[in-house]
Amino acid sequence: MDGVSKSVLVIGATGYIGRYIALASAAAGFSTSALLRANSGAAPNPRRDKAIESLHAAGISIKNGSLDDRESLMLALEDVDIVISAVGIPQILEQLNLVEAMKEKKTVKRFVPSEFGQDVDKVVCLKPAQEVLSDPKIRVRRAIEAAGIPFTYVITNAFAKFHFNMREENGRLSPPERFVIYGDGNIKASFVTEEDIGAFTVKAAADPRALNKTLHMRPPANALSQNETVAILERETKRQLRKEVVSQVEMLESIRGHVFLAFESVILSLMYSAYIRGDTFGFELGPNDVVAHELYPDASFTDAHGYLSKFV
């Protein structure tokens, strides 16, 4: 796709990570549109309304439709080169409708499905996260490959907001006063800022080197243990944090105790994978994997200091 004007459709553009991707696409100079479900009759959603305002301000066009409306999908795919999905957990399997639409359309040059976490083909999570999150993502991957749709899978590991236990109030983030440490706190995990996830996802989606590959965002400077993260937070904020230590046994008991609360059990299972088992770096990369900081050595990732400096 080098040297060709690109048209990007973002699905889930008002969601947590989707808005960063949509704004990054527009900032990169791509003709960007967002597929949004009509909100008629729904309860007021100020956060969604604000996200839509930011999309409009960035010059992003809105296409009305949804993943369960085939006609709207076919219309939304008109003249689109790249489709990037950032839908949430409840909609992961609805992407199968999108795969079928792209298979019929035959014009999409790259599809980035909603991943932005661990590599589901390499990491087996505890049951809640595996069943609710990983298995559906695997099913979508296999459908993409069977349909012959060009793809890039994007692996980001932890979002900065969650790695640093950031507080959120009225839509504003601030450093935490309390930090939860899982296990001994010495297992290294990798984080990426949400802005960098948007920027590098868009880069890879238009990059022939990432065609039919899995892109891993794991910048060396951002590989930190929780103990290292706490030390950085205390240095940057110049104050001591209240620390709460949760043992491996306590985590497993808590995961079992949240069995009927799917979201909570999924999050705890992911934390267990990253901070107890060390699954971020617990596998070897293969010929179908590419690493973002190696593909783009001149485009640096934001490190811990750069991220926290915005809030202190």
Coordinates of C-alpha atoms in Angstrom, one line a residue:
M1 CA 0.0 0.0 0.0
D2 CA 3.0 2.3 -0.2
G3 CA 2.6 5.5 -2.1
V4 CA -1.2 5.1 -2.3
S5 CA -3.7 7.2 -0.5
K6 CA -5.3 5.1 2.2
S7 CA -8.9 5.0 3.5
V8 CA -9.3 3.6 7.0
L9 CA -12.5 2.5 8.7
V10 CA -12.3 2.2 12.5
I11 CA -14.9 0.1 14.3
G12 CA -15.2 0.8 18.0
A13 CA -13.9 4.4 17.6
T14 CA -15.7 5.7 20.7
G15 CA -14.3 3.0 22.9
Y16 CA -11.3 3.2 25.2
I17 CA -8.6 2.3 22.8
G18 CA -10.5 2.8 19.6
R19 CA -10.6 6.5 19.9
Y20 CA -6.8 6.7 20.1
I21 CA -6.6 4.6 16.9
A22 CA -9.1 6.7 15.0
L23 CA -7.3 9.9 16.0
A24 CA -3.9 8.5 15.1
S25 CA -5.2 7.5 11.7
A26 CA -6.5 11.0 11.0
A27 CA -3.2 12.5 12.3
A28 CA -1.3 10.2 9.9
G29 CA -3.1 11.8 7.0
F30 CA -5.4 8.9 6.2
S31 CA -9.0 9.4 5.1
T32 CA -10.6 8.1 8.2
S33 CA -14.2 7.1 9.0
A34 CA -15.8 5.5 12.0
L35 CA -18.6 3.0 12.1
L36 CA -21.0 4.0 14.9
R37 CA -24.2 2.5 16.0
A38 CA -27.1 4.9 16.2
N39 CA -27.8 6.0 19.8
S40 CA -31.4 6.8 19.3
G41 CA -33.6 5.9 22.3
A42 CA -30.6 5.0 24.4
A43 CA -29.7 6.6 27.8
P44 CA -27.6 9.7 27.6
N45 CA -23.9 8.9 27.3
P46 CA -21.8 12.0 27.8
R47 CA -18.5 10.1 27.4
R48 CA -19.6 8.7 24.0
D49 CA -20.9 12.2 23.0
K50 CA -17.5 13.7 23.8
A51 CA -15.7 11.0 21.9
I52 CA -17.8 11.7 18.8
E53 CA -17.1 15.4 19.1
S54 CA -13.3 14.6 19.1
L55 CA -13.8 12.5 16.0
H56 CA -15.6 15.2 14.2
A57 CA -13.0 17.8 15.3
A58 CA -10.2 15.6 13.8
G59 CA -12.0 15.4 10.4
I60 CA -13.2 11.8 10.9
S61 CA -16.4 11.0 9.0
I62 CA -19.2 9.0 10.7
K63 CA -20.8 6.0 9.0
N64 CA -24.0 4.7 10.7
G65 CA -24.2 0.9 11.1
S66 CA -23.3 -2.0 13.3
L67 CA -21.6 -5.4 13.2
D68 CA -25.0 -7.1 13.3
D69 CA -26.4 -5.2 10.3
R70 CA -25.0 -6.7 7.1
E71 CA -26.3 -4.0 4.8
S72 CA -24.7 -1.2 6.8
L73 CA -21.4 -3.2 6.9
M74 CA -21.3 -3.6 3.1
L75 CA -22.0 0.1 2.7
A76 CA -19.4 1.1 5.3
L77 CA -16.7 -1.0 3.4
E78 CA -17.2 0.9 0.2
D79 CA -13.8 2.4 -0.9
V80 CA -12.1 1.3 2.3
D81 CA -8.5 0.0 2.2
I82 CA -7.9 -0.8 5.9
V83 CA -10.3 -1.9 8.6
I84 CA -9.3 -1.6 12.2
S85 CA -11.6 -3.1 14.9
A86 CA -11.3 -2.1 18.5
V87 CA -14.6 -3.5 19.8
G88 CA -15.0 -4.6 23.4
I89 CA -15.3 -8.1 24.8
P90 CA -19.1 -8.5 24.2
Q91 CA -18.6 -7.8 20.5
I92 CA -15.5 -9.9 19.8
L93 CA -17.5 -12.7 18.0
E94 CA -19.6 -10.2 16.1
Q95 CA -16.5 -9.5 14.1
L96 CA -17.3 -12.8 12.3
N97 CA -20.0 -10.9 10.5
L98 CA -17.4 -8.3 9.5
V99 CA -15.1 -11.1 8.2
E100 CA -18.0 -12.5 6.1
A101 CA -18.7 -9.0 4.7
M102 CA -15.1 -8.4 3.8
K103 CA -14.8 -11.8 2.2
E104 CA -17.7 -10.9 0.0
K105 CA -16.5 -7.4 -0.7
K106 CA -13.0 -8.5 -1.7
T107 CA -11.6 -5.0 -1.6
V108 CA -10.1 -4.6 1.9
K109 CA -6.3 -4.7 1.8
R110 CA -5.7 -5.1 5.5
F111 CA -7.8 -6.0 8.5
V112 CA -6.7 -5.4 12.1
P113 CA -9.1 -7.3 14.4
S114 CA -9.7 -6.3 18.0
E115 CA -6.8 -7.7 20.0
F116 CA -4.5 -5.2 21.8
G117 CA -3.5 -7.5 24.7
Q118 CA -1.7 -10.8 24.9
D119 CA -0.9 -13.1 21.9
V120 CA -3.8 -15.5 22.2
D121 CA -2.1 -18.1 20.0
K122 CA 0.9 -18.2 22.3
V123 CA -0.5 -17.6 25.8
V124 CA -3.1 -19.8 27.5
C125 CA -4.8 -17.8 30.3
L126 CA -6.8 -19.1 33.3
K127 CA -10.3 -20.2 32.4
P128 CA -12.3 -16.9 32.8
A129 CA -10.1 -14.9 30.5
Q130 CA -9.5 -17.9 28.1
E131 CA -13.2 -18.6 27.6
V132 CA -14.5 -15.1 27.5
L133 CA -11.6 -13.3 25.7
S134 CA -8.9 -15.5 24.2
D135 CA -11.0 -18.3 22.7
P136 CA -13.3 -15.8 20.8
K137 CA -10.3 -14.0 19.5
I138 CA -8.7 -17.2 18.3
R139 CA -12.0 -18.1 16.6
V140 CA -11.9 -14.7 14.8
R141 CA -8.3 -15.2 13.8
R142 CA -9.0 -18.6 12.2
A143 CA -12.0 -17.2 10.3
I144 CA -9.8 -14.3 8.9
E145 CA -7.2 -16.8 7.8
A146 CA -9.7 -19.2 6.3
A147 CA -11.3 -16.3 4.3
G148 CA -8.0 -15.2 2.9
I149 CA -8.3 -11.7 4.3
P150 CA -5.0 -9.8 4.6
F151 CA -4.4 -9.1 8.3
T152 CA -2.2 -7.8 11.0
Y153 CA -2.7 -8.9 14.6
V154 CA -1.5 -6.3 17.2
I155 CA -0.2 -7.3 20.6
T156 CA 0.2 -4.5 23.1
N157 CA 0.2 -6.2 26.5
A158 CA -0.7 -3.8 29.3
F159 CA -2.2 -0.3 28.6
A160 CA -0.3 2.3 30.6
K161 CA -3.4 3.4 32.5
F162 CA -3.7 0.0 34.1
H163 CA -0.1 -0.9 34.5
F164 CA 0.4 2.3 36.6
N165 CA -2.9 1.8 38.5
M166 CA -3.9 5.3 37.4
R167 CA -7.0 6.9 39.0
E168 CA -9.7 8.3 36.9
E169 CA -12.2 11.0 38.0
N170 CA -14.5 12.9 35.7
G171 CA -12.6 11.6 32.8
R172 CA -9.2 12.8 34.1
L173 CA -6.3 10.6 35.1
S174 CA -4.0 11.1 38.0
P175 CA -1.3 8.9 39.6
P176 CA -2.5 6.5 42.3
E177 CA -2.3 6.9 46.0
R178 CA -2.5 3.1 46.4
F179 CA -0.8 0.4 44.3
V180 CA -1.8 -3.3 44.2
I181 CA 1.2 -5.7 43.9
Y182 CA 0.6 -9.2 42.7
G183 CA 2.9 -11.9 44.0
D184 CA 6.4 -10.8 44.9
G185 CA 6.2 -7.9 42.4
N186 CA 9.4 -8.9 40.6
I187 CA 7.9 -10.4 37.4
K188 CA 8.5 -8.1 34.4
A189 CA 5.6 -7.1 32.2
S190 CA 5.4 -4.6 29.3
F191 CA 3.2 -1.5 29.0
V192 CA 2.5 0.8 26.1
T193 CA 0.7 4.2 26.3
E194 CA -2.6 4.4 24.7
E195 CA -1.4 7.1 22.2
D196 CA 1.4 4.9 21.1
I197 CA -0.9 2.0 20.6
G198 CA -2.9 4.2 18.3
A199 CA 0.1 5.5 16.4
F200 CA 1.9 2.1 15.9
T201 CA -1.3 0.2 15.1
V202 CA -1.9 2.6 12.2
K203 CA 1.7 2.4 11.0
A204 CA 1.6 -1.4 11.0
A205 CA -1.8 -1.5 9.3
A206 CA -0.3 0.3 6.3
D207 CA 3.1 -1.4 6.3
P208 CA 3.7 -4.3 3.9
R209 CA 6.3 -5.7 6.4
A210 CA 3.4 -6.4 8.8
L211 CA 1.2 -8.1 6.2
N212 CA -0.1 -11.4 7.6
K213 CA 2.1 -11.0 10.7
T214 CA 1.6 -10.5 14.4
L215 CA 3.0 -7.1 15.6
H216 CA 4.4 -7.1 19.1
M217 CA 4.7 -3.8 21.0
R218 CA 7.2 -4.5 23.7
P219 CA 9.7 -1.6 23.9
P220 CA 12.7 -2.6 26.1
A221 CA 12.4 0.5 28.3
N222 CA 8.8 -0.3 29.1
A223 CA 9.5 -3.8 30.5
L224 CA 9.1 -3.2 34.2
S225 CA 8.2 -5.2 37.3
Q226 CA 5.6 -3.9 39.6
N227 CA 8.2 -3.1 42.2
E228 CA 10.1 -1.1 39.6
T229 CA 6.9 0.6 38.6
V230 CA 6.2 1.6 42.2
A231 CA 9.7 3.0 42.6
I232 CA 9.2 5.1 39.5
L233 CA 5.8 6.3 40.6
E234 CA 7.2 7.4 44.0
R235 CA 10.2 9.1 42.4
E236 CA 8.1 11.0 39.8
T237 CA 5.3 12.0 42.2
K238 CA 7.6 12.6 45.2
R239 CA 5.4 10.8 47.6
Q240 CA 5.0 7.3 49.1
L241 CA 2.3 5.0 47.8
R242 CA 0.2 2.8 50.0
K243 CA 1.0 -0.8 48.9
E244 CA -1.3 -3.7 48.9
V245 CA 0.2 -7.1 48.3
V246 CA -2.0 -9.9 46.8
S247 CA -0.4 -13.4 46.9
Q248 CA -0.8 -16.0 44.1
V249 CA -3.1 -18.0 46.3
E250 CA -5.2 -15.0 47.1
M251 CA -5.5 -14.2 43.4
L252 CA -6.6 -17.7 42.5
E253 CA -9.2 -17.6 45.3
S254 CA -10.4 -14.2 44.2
I255 CA -10.7 -15.4 40.6
R256 CA -12.8 -18.3 41.7
G257 CA -14.9 -16.0 43.9
H258 CA -15.7 -13.8 40.9
V259 CA -16.8 -16.6 38.7
F260 CA -20.2 -15.1 38.2
L261 CA -18.8 -11.6 37.6
A262 CA -17.3 -12.1 34.1
F263 CA -15.5 -8.8 33.7
E264 CA -13.8 -8.9 37.2
S265 CA -12.7 -12.5 36.8
V266 CA -11.3 -11.8 33.3
I267 CA -9.3 -8.8 34.5
L268 CA -7.9 -10.8 37.5
S269 CA -7.0 -13.7 35.2
L270 CA -5.1 -11.3 32.9
M271 CA -3.2 -9.8 35.9
Y272 CA -2.3 -13.4 37.0
S273 CA -1.0 -14.1 33.5
A274 CA 1.1 -11.0 33.3
Y275 CA 2.3 -10.5 36.9
I276 CA 2.4 -14.0 38.4
R277 CA 3.3 -16.2 35.4
G278 CA 5.2 -13.6 33.4
D279 CA 3.4 -14.5 30.1
T280 CA 4.4 -11.2 28.5
F281 CA 7.9 -12.6 27.8
G282 CA 7.2 -16.3 28.3
F283 CA 7.4 -17.3 24.7
E284 CA 9.7 -17.1 21.7
L285 CA 8.9 -15.0 18.6
G286 CA 8.7 -16.8 15.3
P287 CA 8.9 -16.0 11.6
N288 CA 5.3 -14.6 11.6
D289 CA 6.1 -12.2 14.4
V290 CA 7.4 -8.6 14.0
V291 CA 8.4 -6.2 16.7
A292 CA 7.3 -2.6 16.5
H293 CA 10.5 -0.9 17.9
E294 CA 12.6 -2.9 15.4
L295 CA 10.3 -2.1 12.4
Y296 CA 10.3 1.6 13.4
P297 CA 13.6 2.4 15.1
D298 CA 13.2 6.1 14.5
A299 CA 9.8 6.3 16.1
S300 CA 10.3 6.1 19.8
F301 CA 7.8 4.7 22.4
T302 CA 6.8 6.9 25.4
D303 CA 8.6 5.6 28.5
A304 CA 7.4 5.7 32.1
H305 CA 8.9 9.2 32.7
G306 CA 7.3 10.6 29.6
Y307 CA 4.0 9.1 30.5
L308 CA 3.9 10.2 34.1
S309 CA 5.2 13.7 33.4
K310 CA 1.8 14.6 31.9
F311 CA 0.2 14.1 35.3
V312 CA 2.7 15.4 37.8

